[in-house]
Structures are given as structure tokens and as C-alpha cells.
XYZ file of C-alpha atoms in Angstrom:
656
model
C -10.308 41.692 -5.400
C -13.068 40.157 -3.203
C -14.004 37.791 -6.008
C -10.600 36.107 -6.032
C -9.325 36.973 -2.562
C -10.208 33.747 -0.784
C -8.809 31.548 -3.531
C -5.525 33.445 -3.621
C -5.067 33.038 0.140
C -5.980 29.345 -0.004
C -3.550 28.498 -2.782
C -0.822 30.533 -1.128
C -1.280 28.658 2.163
C -0.852 25.366 0.326
C 2.173 26.682 -1.552
C 3.882 27.907 1.638
C 3.512 24.496 3.262
C 4.515 22.667 0.081
C 7.782 24.628 -0.065
C 8.492 23.768 3.576
C 7.673 20.096 2.946
C 10.034 19.978 -0.043
C 12.818 21.626 1.960
C 12.439 18.983 4.685
C 11.618 16.037 2.408
C 13.296 12.659 2.890
C 15.673 12.128 -0.052
C 15.280 8.347 0.041
C 13.920 5.567 2.223
C 13.718 6.093 5.941
C 12.607 3.841 8.802
C 9.575 1.597 9.502
C 7.291 1.188 6.440
C 9.044 3.481 3.974
C 10.995 0.853 2.038
C 8.193 -1.714 2.003
C 5.561 0.773 0.833
C 7.795 2.077 -1.959
C 8.567 -1.469 -3.089
C 4.972 -2.664 -2.895
C 3.486 0.211 -4.930
C 6.236 -0.028 -7.546
C 5.762 -3.785 -7.998
C 1.980 -3.533 -7.494
C 1.990 -6.067 -4.693
C -0.245 -6.368 -1.648
C 0.704 -3.908 1.126
C 0.774 -4.865 4.785
C -2.617 -4.876 6.559
C -5.030 -3.301 6.127
C -4.141 -3.130 2.451
C -4.548 0.533 1.324
C -5.725 -0.165 -2.273
C -6.274 3.496 -3.219
C -2.796 4.356 -1.956
C -1.460 1.395 -3.950
C -3.066 2.563 -7.209
C -1.941 6.191 -6.885
C 1.553 5.142 -5.811
C 1.897 2.732 -8.727
C 0.972 5.442 -11.236
C 3.315 8.060 -9.734
C 6.237 5.628 -9.363
C 6.049 4.746 -13.073
C 5.630 8.263 -14.468
C 8.605 9.473 -16.528
C 9.564 12.102 -13.963
C 13.058 13.104 -12.775
C 14.466 11.742 -9.541
C 14.504 8.295 -8.000
C 11.315 6.303 -7.483
C 11.450 6.811 -3.732
C 11.935 10.580 -4.076
C 8.901 10.833 -6.362
C 6.823 8.885 -3.848
C 8.028 11.078 -1.000
C 7.109 14.103 -3.095
C 3.636 12.645 -3.623
C 3.093 12.771 0.148
C 4.172 16.419 0.182
C 1.677 17.298 -2.563
C -1.168 15.391 -0.870
C -0.454 17.119 2.435
C -0.302 20.531 0.765
C -3.691 19.819 -0.849
C -5.048 19.024 2.632
C -3.759 22.417 3.794
C -5.743 24.138 1.024
C -8.924 22.250 1.976
C -8.315 23.183 5.621
C -8.284 26.833 4.601
C -11.747 26.568 3.058
C -13.070 24.680 6.085
C -11.746 27.428 8.333
C -13.520 30.064 6.216
C -16.872 28.345 6.613
C -16.347 27.829 10.339
C -15.267 31.425 10.983
C -18.044 32.960 8.933
C -20.631 30.745 10.614
C -19.510 31.876 14.045
C -19.506 35.534 12.947
C -23.014 35.166 11.537
C -24.197 33.804 14.863
C -22.517 36.614 16.784
C -23.273 39.592 14.628
C -26.995 40.048 15.192
C -26.695 43.819 15.371
C -27.159 46.486 12.769
C -23.494 46.142 11.918
C -24.080 42.593 10.731
C -26.877 43.741 8.485
C -24.669 46.480 7.122
C -21.832 44.073 6.365
C -23.895 41.291 4.834
C -26.330 43.449 2.891
C -25.663 43.220 -0.839
C -25.186 46.376 -2.862
C -28.163 46.853 -5.082
C -27.295 47.091 -8.715
C -27.619 50.571 -10.014
C -26.900 52.185 -13.331
C -25.319 55.103 -11.467
C -22.287 53.509 -9.738
C -21.414 56.876 -8.194
C -24.276 56.438 -5.709
C -22.618 53.373 -4.093
C -21.592 53.909 -0.492
C -17.751 53.661 -0.355
C -17.822 53.164 3.424
C -20.110 50.150 2.996
C -17.777 48.633 0.407
C -14.835 49.237 2.737
C -16.492 47.372 5.618
C -17.353 44.400 3.397
C -13.809 44.328 2.043
C -12.240 44.375 5.521
C -14.680 41.687 6.678
C -13.582 39.435 3.822
C -9.928 40.172 4.476
C -10.206 39.309 8.183
C -11.826 35.942 7.445
C -9.297 35.118 4.723
C -6.381 36.007 6.976
C -7.738 33.848 9.791
C -8.244 30.941 7.399
C -4.790 31.430 5.892
C -2.920 31.276 9.189
C -5.082 28.405 10.427
C -4.244 26.336 7.351
C -0.520 26.986 7.738
C -0.491 26.186 11.464
C -2.377 22.957 10.734
C 0.111 21.983 8.047
C 2.986 22.614 10.456
C 1.741 20.485 13.334
C 4.304 17.803 14.099
C 2.539 14.630 12.940
C 0.879 16.229 9.910
C 4.240 17.601 8.779
C 6.000 14.294 9.472
C 3.613 12.470 7.140
C 4.293 15.021 4.392
C 8.021 14.263 4.197
C 7.996 10.551 3.291
C 6.000 7.896 1.514
C 3.179 6.937 3.858
C -0.544 6.276 3.774
C -1.092 9.071 6.290
C -0.490 11.948 3.874
C -3.407 10.822 1.713
C -5.380 10.113 4.880
C -4.788 13.722 5.997
C -6.316 14.880 2.723
C -9.392 12.713 3.243
C -9.740 13.895 6.845
C -9.728 17.504 5.637
C -12.324 16.783 2.921
C -14.669 14.813 5.186
C -14.594 17.560 7.802
C -15.092 20.228 5.109
C -18.343 18.638 3.989
C -19.362 17.852 7.558
C -19.120 21.549 8.444
C -21.099 22.492 5.341
C -23.822 20.070 6.398
C -23.853 21.430 9.950
C -24.075 25.023 8.755
C -26.982 24.173 6.417
C -28.700 21.648 8.671
C -32.038 23.494 8.428
C -31.719 24.095 4.694
C -29.878 20.937 3.610
C -27.909 20.710 0.389
C -27.971 17.262 -1.208
C -24.568 17.739 -2.863
C -22.876 17.936 0.549
C -24.241 14.545 1.597
C -23.416 12.987 -1.773
C -19.802 14.143 -1.549
C -19.539 13.017 2.067
C -20.583 9.447 1.272
C -18.297 9.225 -1.770
C -15.346 10.501 0.260
C -16.027 8.059 3.086
C -15.782 5.131 0.690
C -12.570 6.408 -0.891
C -11.064 7.227 2.498
C -11.837 3.738 3.780
C -10.029 2.385 0.713
C -6.943 4.244 1.889
C -6.931 3.735 5.664
C -9.096 1.838 8.124
C -9.032 4.629 10.738
C -11.764 6.269 8.663
C -14.028 4.401 11.097
C -13.089 7.023 13.701
C -15.642 9.300 12.013
C -18.570 6.918 12.579
C -19.992 8.309 15.883
C -19.678 11.913 14.673
C -21.334 11.128 11.337
C -24.176 9.313 13.061
C -24.649 12.452 15.143
C -24.682 14.464 11.906
C -27.434 12.252 10.542
C -29.341 12.555 13.837
C -29.287 16.360 13.529
C -30.528 16.150 9.956
C -33.259 13.748 11.037
C -34.312 16.083 13.840
C -34.483 18.964 11.396
C -36.300 17.178 8.560
C -37.285 13.529 8.986
C -38.462 13.018 5.424
C -35.293 14.503 3.960
C -33.104 12.428 6.281
C -34.824 9.209 5.189
C -34.074 10.076 1.578
C -30.386 10.225 2.492
C -30.185 6.568 3.538
C -29.868 5.187 -0.031
C -26.921 7.536 -0.548
C -24.924 5.170 1.640
C -24.496 3.097 -1.509
C -22.160 5.808 -2.790
C -19.494 4.393 -0.465
C -19.495 1.094 -2.349
C -17.273 2.164 -5.314
C -14.530 3.152 -2.880
C -14.871 -0.035 -0.864
C -14.811 -2.128 -4.038
C -11.245 -0.939 -4.601
C -10.225 -3.686 -2.176
C -10.838 -6.045 -5.093
C -7.618 -4.606 -6.516
C -5.736 -6.456 -3.778
C -7.224 -9.754 -4.935
C -6.201 -9.022 -8.520
C -2.709 -8.065 -7.428
C -2.351 -11.112 -5.198
C -3.393 -13.448 -7.999
C -0.188 -12.488 -9.863
C 1.733 -13.670 -6.791
C 4.034 -10.659 -6.362
C 7.014 -10.820 -4.009
C 5.133 -8.744 -1.423
C 1.873 -10.626 -1.124
C 0.668 -10.046 2.415
C -2.000 -12.507 3.561
C -2.216 -14.085 0.088
C -5.638 -12.517 -0.533
C -6.082 -14.192 -3.926
C -7.771 -16.657 -1.604
C -10.735 -14.393 -0.889
C -11.319 -16.058 2.479
C -8.053 -14.426 3.635
C -9.256 -10.912 2.783
C -11.329 -10.312 5.965
C -8.331 -11.238 8.094
C -6.143 -8.871 6.099
C -8.641 -6.034 6.546
C -8.774 -6.715 10.291
C -4.987 -6.710 10.470
C -4.764 -10.290 11.711
C -0.988 -10.333 11.131
C -0.730 -7.438 13.570
C -3.295 -8.681 16.078
C -0.640 -8.716 18.783
C -0.388 -4.941 18.377
C -4.026 -4.352 19.332
C -5.768 -4.465 22.667
C -2.639 -5.849 24.276
C -3.048 -4.760 27.878
C -4.389 -2.176 30.272
C -0.835 -0.947 30.835
C -0.462 -0.211 27.105
C -3.682 1.808 27.155
C -2.471 3.817 30.158
C 0.989 4.307 28.684
C -0.376 5.549 25.352
C -2.830 7.868 27.087
C -0.102 9.336 29.265
C 2.256 9.812 26.308
C -0.497 11.415 24.227
C -1.391 14.087 26.778
C 2.238 14.801 27.645
C 3.106 15.249 23.989
C 0.009 17.246 23.040
C 1.478 20.738 23.654
C 4.571 19.912 21.605
C 2.429 18.649 18.744
C 1.139 22.215 18.296
C 4.311 24.093 19.281
C 2.641 24.902 22.637
C 1.374 28.443 21.912
C -1.192 27.619 19.170
C -2.751 25.034 21.487
C -3.720 27.789 23.932
C -5.659 29.572 21.181
C -7.357 26.314 20.179
C -8.475 25.691 23.755
C -9.981 29.198 23.876
C -11.654 28.527 20.532
C -13.110 25.255 21.794
C -14.638 26.969 24.838
C -16.083 29.796 22.770
C -17.465 27.429 20.143
C -19.469 25.735 22.891
C -21.381 29.000 23.262
C -21.818 29.706 19.567
C -21.662 26.481 17.516
C -22.433 23.695 19.971
C -23.311 21.140 17.309
C -19.797 21.275 15.899
C -18.291 20.965 19.383
C -20.290 17.786 19.965
C -19.084 16.505 16.577
C -15.510 17.207 17.682
C -15.958 15.540 21.074
C -17.341 12.378 19.466
C -14.336 12.232 17.126
C -11.993 12.753 20.064
C -13.517 10.067 22.260
C -13.725 7.343 19.624
C -10.269 8.066 18.176
C -8.499 8.089 21.521
C -10.286 5.146 23.132
C -9.590 3.008 20.084
C -6.036 4.180 19.406
C -4.808 3.950 22.994
C -5.095 0.166 22.664
C -2.486 -0.043 19.897
C 1.094 -1.083 20.501
C 2.868 0.494 17.529
C 5.711 2.948 17.057
C 3.634 5.100 14.685
C 0.837 5.592 17.194
C 0.854 9.403 16.737
C -0.429 9.009 13.181
C -3.520 7.307 14.602
C -4.342 10.579 16.359
C -4.369 12.630 13.133
C -8.103 13.310 13.341
C -7.760 14.697 16.856
C -4.762 16.846 15.977
C -6.500 18.135 12.875
C -9.688 19.216 14.662
C -7.721 20.955 17.398
C -5.884 22.962 14.733
C -9.062 23.796 12.841
C -10.632 25.648 15.781
C -7.536 27.820 16.191
C -9.031 30.916 14.425
C -12.020 31.036 16.760
C -9.625 31.262 19.684
C -7.601 33.968 17.936
C -10.716 36.084 17.363
C -11.893 35.540 20.925
C -8.568 36.430 22.557
C -7.617 39.454 20.434
C -11.069 40.924 21.067
C -10.763 40.274 24.814
C -13.799 38.023 24.862
C -16.047 40.193 22.686
C -15.600 39.007 19.079
C -18.620 40.942 17.830
C -16.788 44.214 18.451
C -14.333 43.407 15.673
C -16.777 44.876 13.122
C -18.801 47.224 15.256
C -16.282 49.371 17.107
C -14.809 52.564 15.754
C -11.782 51.746 13.539
C -11.966 48.198 14.910
C -12.047 46.364 11.558
C -8.691 47.795 10.494
C -7.205 47.364 13.976
C -8.374 43.745 14.051
C -6.735 43.071 10.708
C -3.395 44.282 12.036
C -3.770 42.202 15.211
C -4.659 39.065 13.232
C -1.650 39.494 10.942
C 0.689 39.916 13.905
C -0.748 36.973 15.868
C -0.967 34.786 12.753
C 2.644 35.442 11.810
C 3.816 34.704 15.346
C 1.884 31.415 15.485
C 2.974 30.303 11.993
C 6.639 31.205 12.416
C 6.777 29.691 15.887
C 5.147 26.465 14.650
C 7.636 26.210 11.819
C 10.629 26.906 14.059
C 9.477 24.641 16.893
C 8.880 21.558 14.730
C 11.447 22.183 11.985
C 14.416 20.322 13.433
C 12.457 17.174 14.231
C 10.802 17.109 10.815
C 13.812 18.154 8.764
C 14.644 14.922 6.947
C 16.434 16.531 4.016
C 19.693 14.824 4.987
C 18.245 11.680 6.538
C 20.422 8.986 4.992
C 20.867 6.959 8.194
C 18.985 3.837 7.163
C 19.955 4.254 3.507
C 23.678 4.210 4.200
C 23.433 1.352 6.664
C 21.335 -0.794 4.320
C 23.392 -0.144 1.191
C 26.724 -0.631 2.961
C 25.505 -3.826 4.611
C 24.174 -5.376 1.409
C 27.345 -4.477 -0.457
C 29.510 -6.025 2.263
C 27.958 -9.485 1.968
C 29.402 -12.261 -0.221
C 27.561 -13.577 -3.272
C 24.411 -15.643 -2.679
C 24.462 -15.118 1.056
C 21.518 -14.923 3.451
C 20.791 -11.985 5.753
C 18.292 -12.510 8.573
C 16.772 -9.691 10.624
C 14.344 -9.581 13.520
C 13.045 -6.013 13.425
C 11.033 -4.636 10.536
C 11.815 -0.940 10.891
C 15.434 -0.853 9.787
C 17.364 -2.854 7.218
C 14.619 -5.317 6.294
C 12.054 -2.775 5.102
C 14.608 -0.604 3.309
C 16.256 -3.613 1.645
C 12.915 -4.396 -0.004
C 13.096 -1.097 -1.841
C 16.745 -1.352 -2.847
C 16.463 -4.936 -4.026
C 13.042 -4.858 -5.712
C 13.145 -1.342 -7.170
C 16.776 -0.323 -7.602
C 17.950 -3.928 -8.133
C 20.795 -3.609 -5.634
C 22.354 -6.965 -4.729
C 19.413 -9.166 -5.773
C 21.614 -12.210 -5.136
C 21.451 -11.621 -1.371
C 18.454 -13.280 0.251
C 17.030 -11.059 2.998
C 14.564 -12.593 5.460
C 12.623 -11.453 8.506
C 12.602 -14.275 11.038
C 9.282 -13.218 12.622
C 7.483 -13.576 9.307
C 8.155 -17.311 9.233
C 4.992 -17.557 11.319
C 2.913 -16.218 8.393
C 1.745 -18.758 5.766
C 1.904 -16.159 2.985
C 5.579 -15.555 3.761
C 6.351 -19.253 3.587
C 4.615 -19.299 0.197
C 6.829 -16.398 -0.908
C 9.965 -18.289 0.137
C 8.693 -21.361 -1.701
C 8.176 -19.414 -4.933
C 11.154 -17.057 -4.913
C 13.737 -19.073 -2.958
C 12.982 -22.746 -3.688
C 16.543 -23.737 -2.756
C 15.926 -22.367 0.737
C 12.432 -23.717 1.066
C 13.360 -27.297 0.240
C 15.582 -27.276 3.352
C 12.702 -26.343 5.658
C 9.771 -27.935 3.830
C 9.164 -30.775 6.342
C 9.055 -28.349 9.282
C 7.025 -25.803 7.299
C 4.449 -28.432 6.368
C 4.121 -29.529 9.999
C 3.699 -25.927 11.126
C 1.086 -25.118 8.470
C -1.012 -28.083 9.602
C -1.475 -26.514 13.048
C -1.287 -22.814 12.060
C -4.830 -22.040 13.212
C -4.754 -24.307 16.280
C -4.184 -23.606 19.951
C -1.032 -21.669 20.875
C 0.320 -24.613 22.903
C 0.338 -26.681 19.701
C 1.631 -23.901 17.447
C 4.661 -22.772 19.471
C 6.635 -26.062 19.370
C 6.042 -26.383 15.617
C 7.076 -22.792 14.976
C 10.173 -23.236 17.147
C 11.130 -26.312 15.136
C 10.626 -24.352 11.905
C 12.852 -21.465 13.030
C 15.541 -23.891 14.223
C 15.463 -25.753 10.908
C 15.705 -22.464 9.021
C 18.834 -21.413 10.930
C 20.518 -24.832 11.076
C 19.882 -25.971 7.523
C 20.461 -22.617 5.839
C 23.764 -22.052 7.665
C 24.924 -25.488 6.500
C 24.319 -24.563 2.870
C 24.767 -20.772 2.604
C 26.809 -18.012 4.251
C 24.267 -16.777 6.828
C 24.435 -13.369 8.510
C 22.333 -11.845 11.287
C 21.549 -8.208 12.004
C 22.315 -6.951 15.500
C 18.640 -6.914 16.531
C 18.486 -10.626 15.700
C 21.542 -11.438 17.816
C 20.483 -9.506 20.897
C 16.851 -10.612 20.923
C 16.098 -12.848 23.910
C 13.719 -15.073 21.935
C 16.452 -15.925 19.447
C 19.255 -16.894 21.845
C 17.966 -20.449 22.192
C 18.843 -21.061 18.532
C 22.495 -19.978 18.818
C 23.697 -22.448 21.449
C 25.757 -24.507 19.013
C 27.250 -21.597 17.118
C 29.530 -18.632 17.426
C 28.384 -15.281 16.131
C 31.278 -13.550 14.442
C 31.033 -9.757 13.949
C 31.882 -8.811 10.365
C 31.595 -5.047 10.168
C 27.847 -4.412 10.193
C 26.363 -7.864 10.845
C 27.226 -11.161 12.506
C 28.081 -14.340 10.655
C 26.854 -17.586 12.195
C 29.506 -20.315 12.268
C 30.190 -23.641 14.038
C 31.860 -23.307 17.419
C 35.117 -24.804 16.240
C 35.570 -22.304 13.409
C 39.077 -20.800 13.182
C 39.854 -17.104 13.475
C 39.049 -15.146 10.328
C 41.510 -12.291 9.744
C 39.333 -10.941 6.919
C 36.181 -10.511 9.032
C 34.642 -7.149 8.211
C 37.652 -5.863 6.307
C 35.551 -4.919 3.304
C 33.549 -2.498 5.491
C 36.557 -0.342 6.398
C 36.043 1.715 3.232
C 32.335 2.237 3.862
C 31.184 5.818 4.336
C 28.263 7.247 6.269
C 26.720 10.677 6.019
C 26.403 12.408 9.381
C 23.062 12.694 11.125
C 21.790 13.781 14.515
C 20.201 11.121 16.758
C 17.092 13.239 17.400
C 14.521 10.461 16.962
C 14.199 6.973 18.397
C 15.214 5.241 15.175
C 18.079 7.609 14.415
C 19.323 7.188 17.979
C 19.309 3.409 17.549
C 21.231 3.664 14.292
C 23.679 6.073 15.898
C 24.539 3.304 18.359
C 24.446 0.367 15.940
C 26.927 1.629 13.333
C 29.882 2.432 15.630
C 28.795 -0.419 17.896
C 29.248 -2.990 15.131
C 32.632 -1.556 14.210
C 33.590 -1.863 17.877
C 32.333 -5.454 18.073
C 34.465 -6.327 15.054
C 37.449 -4.539 16.598
C 37.036 -6.571 19.768
C 36.851 -9.807 17.776
C 40.225 -9.061 16.179
C 41.681 -7.832 19.467
C 40.747 -11.095 21.201
C 42.542 -12.942 18.408
C 45.703 -10.817 18.835
C 45.336 -8.910 15.566
C 46.046 -5.530 17.138
C 46.690 -3.628 13.925
C 43.345 -4.605 12.395
C 41.573 -4.038 15.683
C 42.819 -0.433 15.777
C 41.477 0.180 12.262
C 37.984 -0.821 13.326
C 38.263 1.259 16.499
C 39.190 4.271 14.389
C 36.142 3.660 12.156
C 33.916 3.580 15.233
C 35.440 6.824 16.523
C 35.227 8.397 13.072
C 31.474 7.958 13.287
C 31.160 8.823 16.992
C 34.252 10.499 18.480
C 32.716 10.254 21.962
C 32.130 6.483 21.833
C 33.277 5.496 25.342
C 33.889 1.763 24.821
C 35.971 2.394 21.708
C 38.041 5.033 23.493
C 38.658 2.666 26.401
C 39.741 -0.211 24.152
C 42.051 2.065 22.169
C 43.585 3.330 25.412
C 44.023 -0.235 26.627
C 45.728 -1.304 23.391
C 47.992 1.750 23.475
C 49.032 0.919 27.035
C 49.743 -2.689 26.105
C 51.865 -1.659 23.137
C 54.022 0.549 25.336
C 54.920 -2.332 27.643
């Protein structure tokens, strides 16, 4: 069994996590980037910065395979498979790490007895059965430790979250696991280097960089790795320098974005067919306001990170990882320094970001903390004397039992602790809101949003992939500041663009000038967009657009009429509309718990918009219709205080 034992455990660890990922998988689009990423890979466009060309290629292939299920479900499933593969790689990394530590510790006769190979003999009856038993138990202990480590890693909160939806972070998790796997192999063989390990490391770095820019977080640790190799064998280390060219094929994948952009797809971020725009896209120029924003953001992110760290690992496993970290310092210091360098660079860089998905930027840190879990388990179950696991009387068998018990507790607790938050199997919140909103709008209308995370991103998927209501023009008002977005409007909505062309031309002339020059031109462009479009089309705003302080200056000459899920912009003298929102009374929403920030927002928006529409009709004396909208709000949220109060008020008035 020894020959196949480690592979069986590794595959089983991946399978266990894959089953859990499938059970908790998002059935459709969710919040933030989900809709945009699904739409961009399906149409082979240019994704938002920093581009993700490898993700784009893989996603395009998977989304067009003749497989069952919707396009978005297949892409969500792809993330589950990639994450499960990372779990398998984690298992093998854990094996190498555990065995390396044991080899350092076991410098007694017991070590020699365990590691000594059985000499081949024609008379197999002369083999020592006790010796074979010790070797077998030794293998079993290591495999069990690796198995439970892999599962606990796969069930950490952020890792698991990335496995349940289309995102670049699932593939990034796989690359993190592979880069660390080969890094550990290099560290273990630093005095007897293996060229293959370095070759694979450089190739993986290039491919990883073609998927996500946070691959740069490895740089200090990898430089340290090279320093160790140089200290061990200067001549060999110098021969490694040309291997850096192996990263080039991966990096050249960014040329795919130029090819894609040249076809001018609907999603054409930064318009990189103009190669001079590519560096800005790779730097994330469109998101520059999200980086290095302020000292307060750094402090806030740091505080949130450390407060949330125990919950990331379901609390208990973190204690074992801390013990493992301390013990590794005594036994495998080079790897600890590697870890520390990854920690410092990742956190110092990531703390500067102002983004809702900040936890995904910490994946490298979370992953390394999980990987050292087995060392802590060995240290704690042996009461600080790990070498006794194979030297004490009956200790090997006793240790196996202890590891199984502790491993099961950690794995089950991790699954239970993070299950509810990562169970997205019935997450239709944004789906239902987007579909119902699009279907409620009249033909050839315009819908304008402010936020990216909700209806705008998901509408990209439904309109570009599932062809739902392609007649409705959906815009994000903030993107008017991006030249590539104005080009998209010009190409795909020429009837809209001709209305704003004078203001757009004036803005584009000063786009790269001083902010004092840009702001007035951009303000004029936004005003022209709202004024001229509303004069020609039915124009609707999402709630985030209406309640944004920056936007209020543009509504002074209008009324904003609630119409079920959105607001319609109309002149101030517009008469009462007794049909406002009526077509949304038959809309249905699947129930969900507001256990995340975005779900909580949606839980307020849906009944809130019904209530706003109810109040509009109430103010215009249409009591019967007002009550219908109140009932819809209470149907969604029976505890909605404002709706209950208005219903009580109406009831009292009717009794008089």
C-alpha cells in the first residue's frame, strides 16, 4: 500500500473539498465582479485591470464547451475544480514539509531504522516484519497529517469563498500552491539542488503573473531563495539566472489582450489595442484611487485583518499553526524566513488598498499559515517532543490515533464554522433583483447605476451572454470618466453618443490634464448625459445613483419617481402616474439571509424600493395601490418597520 498511499490520500483530500465546494457553489451570478468576468470571458473581451489573460483564455474555453448547465454555472464550477486542485498540491507540499522536519529531528537510531531501505533478498522470509511495520506507520502518519492539512487549507474562509464563484482568485490559489510546492523542494535540496525545481518555479511565476498581479508578493521570498542557493553554490546559482527567461512565455500572454481589444469587444477596458495603454492597464490606472489612498485606510485594513484572522481559520486551527510556526523556527528556519518575507510584503502592500475584496489579497498569507498547521499538530500532541512519536514504546500507533482524532476535529470544525458564510447554493439575491429590474423597464429605455457591485455587473452577464433584454441600455455613470467607455458608447450606442459628443470631445481633450481642469469638463459631460438622454429616452436610476451625494447636483430640475425597483427621472411638472411600478407587483424573489455586506444591502433595497413606490402612491391619494406595494415590501421583510408604520397609518385613516 505504501507505493500508492500518498496519492490516494492526496486525491481524496481534493475530492472531499470539491464535494463541499459543489454543495456550496453559487448557482448563477453574484456580487462585485461575477457578472463582468463571466461576460468578458464568454465574449473574449478585455477584463478589468490588471487584465488576467490566462484566466480569460481558460474561461473562454470552458464557457464554450458543450457541457450541461448555464455558462455562469460552468464558470463557477471551474473555480471549484481549480481550488480543489490547489488542495491536492497543498497535500504534497505538506508531505515534503513534514518529512523534512522529521528528518531534522530524528537523528537517533530510530531514524536510521525507519529510513533504512530493506535490502533485496531472494529469501523474503528473512525480512524483519517489525521494521516494515515501523516504516508503514511512519508513512501513514505523514499522509494523515498532509491529508488533514490540505482539507483545513481548502476550508479556510477566503480560499473557500473563491472556490464557489467565477473569480481570478481560484486560479491564483492554485498558482500559490504550486509556487510554494517548488519553493519548499528547493529549500529542502538547497545543498544538492535539482534543476527541474528551478525550471518549474520560473515557468509557474510567468503563468501566475499572467493570471494575477499579486504574484509580485513572492518577490522578496524568492530573492531570499536565490540568496540561499548562491550561498550554497555560487557557480550553480549563476547558471540559474538565464532561467529567468522561462517567465517570458507566461508574460507574453498579455499580448492576448491586445488581440482581443483590436476586435473592439463590448468590454474593452483601457482600449489596449493602443499598446501605449497597456502599461496603464497593467498598473490598474482605472483603479488608482483604490491604492495608497491614505494612512487611515492602511490602519483600518490592518486592524480589520488582525481582528478577522482567527475567524479566517475557524479559530482552533490557528492555534496549531502558531505552535507550528514557533517550532519551525527551531527546525527549519530558512522556511520561516521565507514565510516572514511573504507576510511582510503582502500585508504592507495590501493594507494600502481600498477595495471590498481586500481579503483575497491576503491569500498568500492565509495559505502559508494553513500549510504549517501539521507541524503544530505534531508538536502539541507530542507535548513538545515530536521525536518521541517514532521512538517511544507503542508511540507510532498511539500517534496515529491522536492525529486522526485531532485532524477530524480541526477539519469538521473548519467546515462547520465557515459553512454558513460560504454556502452560496441558494444565493439568487442579485440574480432576482437584476432580472426583475430589467424585465420591468419599457422598451429601449436607459438604466443608469453608480455602484459596480450590484445590478451593473450582473446585467453585463444577462445581456451579453443570456441575451436578456438587450434593448435596455445599462450604463455606469462613474465610467464616463474613462475614454475607453466613451468609445464603447460611441460604437454600441451611437444614438446616445451623438447627444453627448460635444461634451465628450471637450472632456477627452483635457483627460490627462490637471484635476482642476478635468473636473468641470467631466461635470459638464455627466450633466449632458443625464439631461439629453432623459429628453430622448425613458431614463431610470438605481437607488445607489439617487442617494449618492455626488449625483444630487444633477437632479435639481427633476423629480425622481419610484417605479418598483428603480427611479424614473422626469421634469418637475410631470403629472401623477398611477401605473408607476405596477408591473413589479408580480415579481418574485427567492429568500436569502443577509449574512454578508452585499446581501444585507440587497435585503434593504428590495423592500425599500417597494416602500418608496408605496409612499409615492400614498402621497397621490391612491391608497389601494399604495397598500399593494406595502404588502409586497412586507412579503419580502415582514419586520420592515417603515412599511408597518405606513400600513398602520393608512388603516387608521380609513377607519375615520
